[in-house]
Structure formats: C-alpha cells, structure tokens
CSV table of C-alpha atoms in Angstrom, one decimal:
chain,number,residue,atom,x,y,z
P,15,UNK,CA,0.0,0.0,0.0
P,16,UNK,CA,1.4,3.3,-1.1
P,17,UNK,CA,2.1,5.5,1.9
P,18,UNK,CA,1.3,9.6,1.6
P,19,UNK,CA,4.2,11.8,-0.1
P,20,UNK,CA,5.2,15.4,1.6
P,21,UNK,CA,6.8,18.8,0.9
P,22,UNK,CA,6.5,21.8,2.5
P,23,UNK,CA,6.6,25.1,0.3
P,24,UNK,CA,8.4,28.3,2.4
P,25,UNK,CA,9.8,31.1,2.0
P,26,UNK,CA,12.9,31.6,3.5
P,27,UNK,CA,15.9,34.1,3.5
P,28,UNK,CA,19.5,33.7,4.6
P,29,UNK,CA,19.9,36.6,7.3
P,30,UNK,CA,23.6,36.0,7.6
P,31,UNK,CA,23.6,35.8,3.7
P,32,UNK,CA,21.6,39.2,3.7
P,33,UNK,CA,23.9,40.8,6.5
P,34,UNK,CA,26.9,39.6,4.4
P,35,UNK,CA,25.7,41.6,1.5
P,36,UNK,CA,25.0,44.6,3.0
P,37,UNK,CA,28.7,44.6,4.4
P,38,UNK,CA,29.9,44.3,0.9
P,39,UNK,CA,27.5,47.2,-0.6
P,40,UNK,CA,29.0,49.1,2.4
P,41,UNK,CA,32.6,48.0,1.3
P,42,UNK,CA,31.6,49.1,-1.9
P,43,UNK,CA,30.1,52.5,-1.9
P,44,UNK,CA,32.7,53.4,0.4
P,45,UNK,CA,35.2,53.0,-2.7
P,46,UNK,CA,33.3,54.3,-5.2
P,47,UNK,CA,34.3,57.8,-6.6
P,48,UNK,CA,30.8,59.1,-6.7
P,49,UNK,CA,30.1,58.5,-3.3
P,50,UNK,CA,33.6,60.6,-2.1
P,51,UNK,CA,32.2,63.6,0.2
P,52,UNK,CA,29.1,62.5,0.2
P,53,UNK,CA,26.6,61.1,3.3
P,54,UNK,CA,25.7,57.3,2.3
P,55,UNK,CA,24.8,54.7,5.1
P,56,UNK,CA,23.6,51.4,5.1
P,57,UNK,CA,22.5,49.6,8.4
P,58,UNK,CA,20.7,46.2,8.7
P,59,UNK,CA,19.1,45.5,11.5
P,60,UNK,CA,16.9,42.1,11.7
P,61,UNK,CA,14.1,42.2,9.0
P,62,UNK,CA,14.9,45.6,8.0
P,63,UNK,CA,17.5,47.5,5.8
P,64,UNK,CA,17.9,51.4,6.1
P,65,UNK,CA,19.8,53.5,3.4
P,66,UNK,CA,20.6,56.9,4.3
P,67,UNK,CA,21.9,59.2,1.6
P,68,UNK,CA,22.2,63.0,0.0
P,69,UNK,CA,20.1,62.6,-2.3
P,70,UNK,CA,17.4,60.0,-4.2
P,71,UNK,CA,19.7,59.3,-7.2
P,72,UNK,CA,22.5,58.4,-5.1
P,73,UNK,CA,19.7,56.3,-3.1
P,74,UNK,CA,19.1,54.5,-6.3
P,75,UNK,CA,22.5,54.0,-6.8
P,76,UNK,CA,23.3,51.9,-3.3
P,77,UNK,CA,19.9,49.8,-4.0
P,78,UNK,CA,21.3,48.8,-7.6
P,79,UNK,CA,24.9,47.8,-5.7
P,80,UNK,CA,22.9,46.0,-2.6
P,81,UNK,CA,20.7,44.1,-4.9
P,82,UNK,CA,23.5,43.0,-7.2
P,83,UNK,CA,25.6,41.7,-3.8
P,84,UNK,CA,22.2,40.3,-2.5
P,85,UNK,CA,22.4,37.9,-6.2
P,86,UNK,CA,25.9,37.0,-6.0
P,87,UNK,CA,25.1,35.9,-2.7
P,88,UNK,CA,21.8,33.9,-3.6
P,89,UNK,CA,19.5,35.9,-1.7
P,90,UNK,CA,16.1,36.6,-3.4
P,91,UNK,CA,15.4,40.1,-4.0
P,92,UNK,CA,11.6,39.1,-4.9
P,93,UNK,CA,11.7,39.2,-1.1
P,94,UNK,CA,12.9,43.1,-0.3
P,95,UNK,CA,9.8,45.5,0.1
P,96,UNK,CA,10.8,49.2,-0.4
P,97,UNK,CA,9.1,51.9,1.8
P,98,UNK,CA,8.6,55.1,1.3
P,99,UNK,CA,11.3,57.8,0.2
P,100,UNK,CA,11.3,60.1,3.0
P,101,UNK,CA,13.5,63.5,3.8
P,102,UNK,CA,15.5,63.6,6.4
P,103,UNK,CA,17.5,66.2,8.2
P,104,UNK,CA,20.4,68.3,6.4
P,105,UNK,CA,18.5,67.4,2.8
P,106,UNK,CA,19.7,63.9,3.0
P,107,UNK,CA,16.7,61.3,2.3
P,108,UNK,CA,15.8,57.7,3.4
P,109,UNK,CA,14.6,54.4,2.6
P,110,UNK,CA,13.6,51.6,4.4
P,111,UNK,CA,13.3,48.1,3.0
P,112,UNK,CA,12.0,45.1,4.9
P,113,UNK,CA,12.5,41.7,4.2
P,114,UNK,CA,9.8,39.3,4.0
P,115,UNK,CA,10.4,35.9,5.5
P,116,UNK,CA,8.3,33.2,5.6
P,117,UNK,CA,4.8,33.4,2.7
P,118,UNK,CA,2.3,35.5,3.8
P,119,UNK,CA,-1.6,34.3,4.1
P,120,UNK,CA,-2.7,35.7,0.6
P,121,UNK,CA,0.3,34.5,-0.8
P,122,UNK,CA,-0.3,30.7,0.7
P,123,UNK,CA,-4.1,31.5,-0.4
P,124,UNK,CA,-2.9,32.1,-4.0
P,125,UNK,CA,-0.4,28.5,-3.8
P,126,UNK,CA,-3.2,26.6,-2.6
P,127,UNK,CA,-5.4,27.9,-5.1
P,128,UNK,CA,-2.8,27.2,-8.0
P,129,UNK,CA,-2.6,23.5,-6.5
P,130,UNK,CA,-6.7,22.6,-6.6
P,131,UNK,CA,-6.5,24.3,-9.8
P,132,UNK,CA,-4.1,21.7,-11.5
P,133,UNK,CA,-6.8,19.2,-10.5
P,134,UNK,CA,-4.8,16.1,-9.2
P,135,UNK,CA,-5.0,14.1,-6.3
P,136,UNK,CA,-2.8,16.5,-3.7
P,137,UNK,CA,-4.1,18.1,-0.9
P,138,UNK,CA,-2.7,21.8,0.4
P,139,UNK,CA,-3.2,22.9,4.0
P,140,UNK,CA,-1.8,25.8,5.1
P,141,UNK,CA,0.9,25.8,8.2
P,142,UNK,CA,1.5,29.4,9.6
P,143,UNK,CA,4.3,30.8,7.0
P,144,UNK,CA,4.2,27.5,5.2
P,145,UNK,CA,2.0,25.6,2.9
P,146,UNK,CA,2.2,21.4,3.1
P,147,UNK,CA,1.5,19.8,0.2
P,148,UNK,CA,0.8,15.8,0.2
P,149,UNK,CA,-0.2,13.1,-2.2
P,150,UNK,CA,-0.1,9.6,-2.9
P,151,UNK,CA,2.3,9.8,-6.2
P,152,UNK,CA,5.3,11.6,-6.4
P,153,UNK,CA,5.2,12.4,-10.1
P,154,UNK,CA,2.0,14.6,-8.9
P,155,UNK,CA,3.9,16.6,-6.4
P,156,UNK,CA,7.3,17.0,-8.7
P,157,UNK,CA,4.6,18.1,-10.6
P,158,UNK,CA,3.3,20.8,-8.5
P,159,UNK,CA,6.6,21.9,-7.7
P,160,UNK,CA,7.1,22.3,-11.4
P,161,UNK,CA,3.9,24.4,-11.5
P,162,UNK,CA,4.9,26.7,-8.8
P,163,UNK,CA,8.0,27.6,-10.0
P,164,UNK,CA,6.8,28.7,-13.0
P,165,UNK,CA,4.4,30.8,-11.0
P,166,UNK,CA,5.3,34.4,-10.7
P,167,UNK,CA,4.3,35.3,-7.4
P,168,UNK,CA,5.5,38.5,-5.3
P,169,UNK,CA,7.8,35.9,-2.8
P,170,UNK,CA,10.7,33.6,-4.1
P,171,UNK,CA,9.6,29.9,-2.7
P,172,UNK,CA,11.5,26.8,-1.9
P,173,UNK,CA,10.5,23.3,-1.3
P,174,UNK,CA,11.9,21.1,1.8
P,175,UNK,CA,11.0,18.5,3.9
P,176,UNK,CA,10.7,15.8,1.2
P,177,UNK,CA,9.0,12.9,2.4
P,178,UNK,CA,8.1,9.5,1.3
C-alpha cells in the first residue's frame, strides 16, 4: 500500500547571507568615486535594511549595488519591500526596506489555489508561514513543484522537507 508523499513550500531568506551583502554594498560604496564627500549609510538590523543618503539618485545608486551583492550571494530580492522615500535632516533622504520571511496568508491563499487548480490528487493545507502539500504519487507533487516555479508570485519559494 502506497504510503502519503510530503513537501512543505516556504519562504525563507538567509539573514547571515543578507547581513553579508550589505557589508559588501558598504565596502563598496565606500570606494566608489561618486560617493567621495558624500553622506551614504547602510544599516541592517533584523528584518529591515535602512539606506541613508544625499540625495534619491544616489539612493538608487546603493539599492542597484545592494541588490546585485544580495544575487551574487543567492539571496532573493523578490523578497525586499521598499518603503517610502522620506526626507531627512540636512536634505539627505531615506529608505527603508523590509525583508519578507516566511509566505504570507494571501500568498499561501494564491499557492493553494494554483494547487486545486491543476486538479490532481494532492491536498494543500496551510501551516503558519508555510503551505504542506501531500499526495499519494510523487510524479504529482514534482509536478506541482514544477507548477509553482513557474508561478510568478511577489515571494521567491523553496521546497523542503521531502518525504516518502
């Protein structure tokens, strides 16, 4: 008798990955000729990064070098959420950008609704910031994993916990 087949569909981001790649944008905008004179800070502090700079082009500037460390280093940047430009004191401006970790309810909503969708014999729950996905046949769920990365949905997702 065939026994039920598991994954678990997340979300997850390296924070030492993330921390690692701020240190390098740091490293690198402190070299950088058009960044000489000028105010430019980066600080990460848990589930947040803060850029502090003169002015918004320069602002665009450090995002463009943070998210090209954040690839080298594997880190999604489907998961960074940009806040607001706001002033700041002296004419400088800042931005904060949060890191989403773990797939929100509407997101798990939308995964579990892709799944019933494809019409085979799986079943979704959702777990907190997880979705479970189990089945009878493996071929179905390397097919759903198939399906979901071809999604294109505001999170980057990776499946674990492989069981047979």
């Amino acid at each position: 008798m065939a026994k039920d087949c598991s994954f678990d569909v997340v979300s997850e981001v390296d924070m030492q990955e993330v921390d690692n790649a701020v240190n390098q944008a740091k490293k690198e905008i402190g070299t950088r000729y058009d960044f000489r004179n000028s105010k430019a800070d980066i600080e990460h502090d848990g589930d947040t990064i803060k850029i502090h700079c003169d002015d918004e082009y320069k602002l665009g500037a450090i995002i463009d070098v943070l998210k090209g460390k954040m690839v080298k280093r594997n880190v999604a940047i489907k998961n960074l959420e940009y806040g607001k430009i706001e002033p700041a004191s002296g004419g400088t401006v800042r931005q904060v950008v949060t890191i989403k970790n773990g797939i929100s309810k509407e997101v798990a909503k939308d995964v579990v609704k892709l799944i019933k969708n494809m019409k085979l014999k799986v079943t979704a729950q959702i777990m907190e910031d997880q979705v479970r996905v189990a089945g009878k046949d493996k071929d179905q769920l390397q097919a759903v994993i198939t399906m979901l990365r071809e999604q294109d949905l505001t999170v980057e997702l990776q499946f674990v916990n492989f069981r047979s």
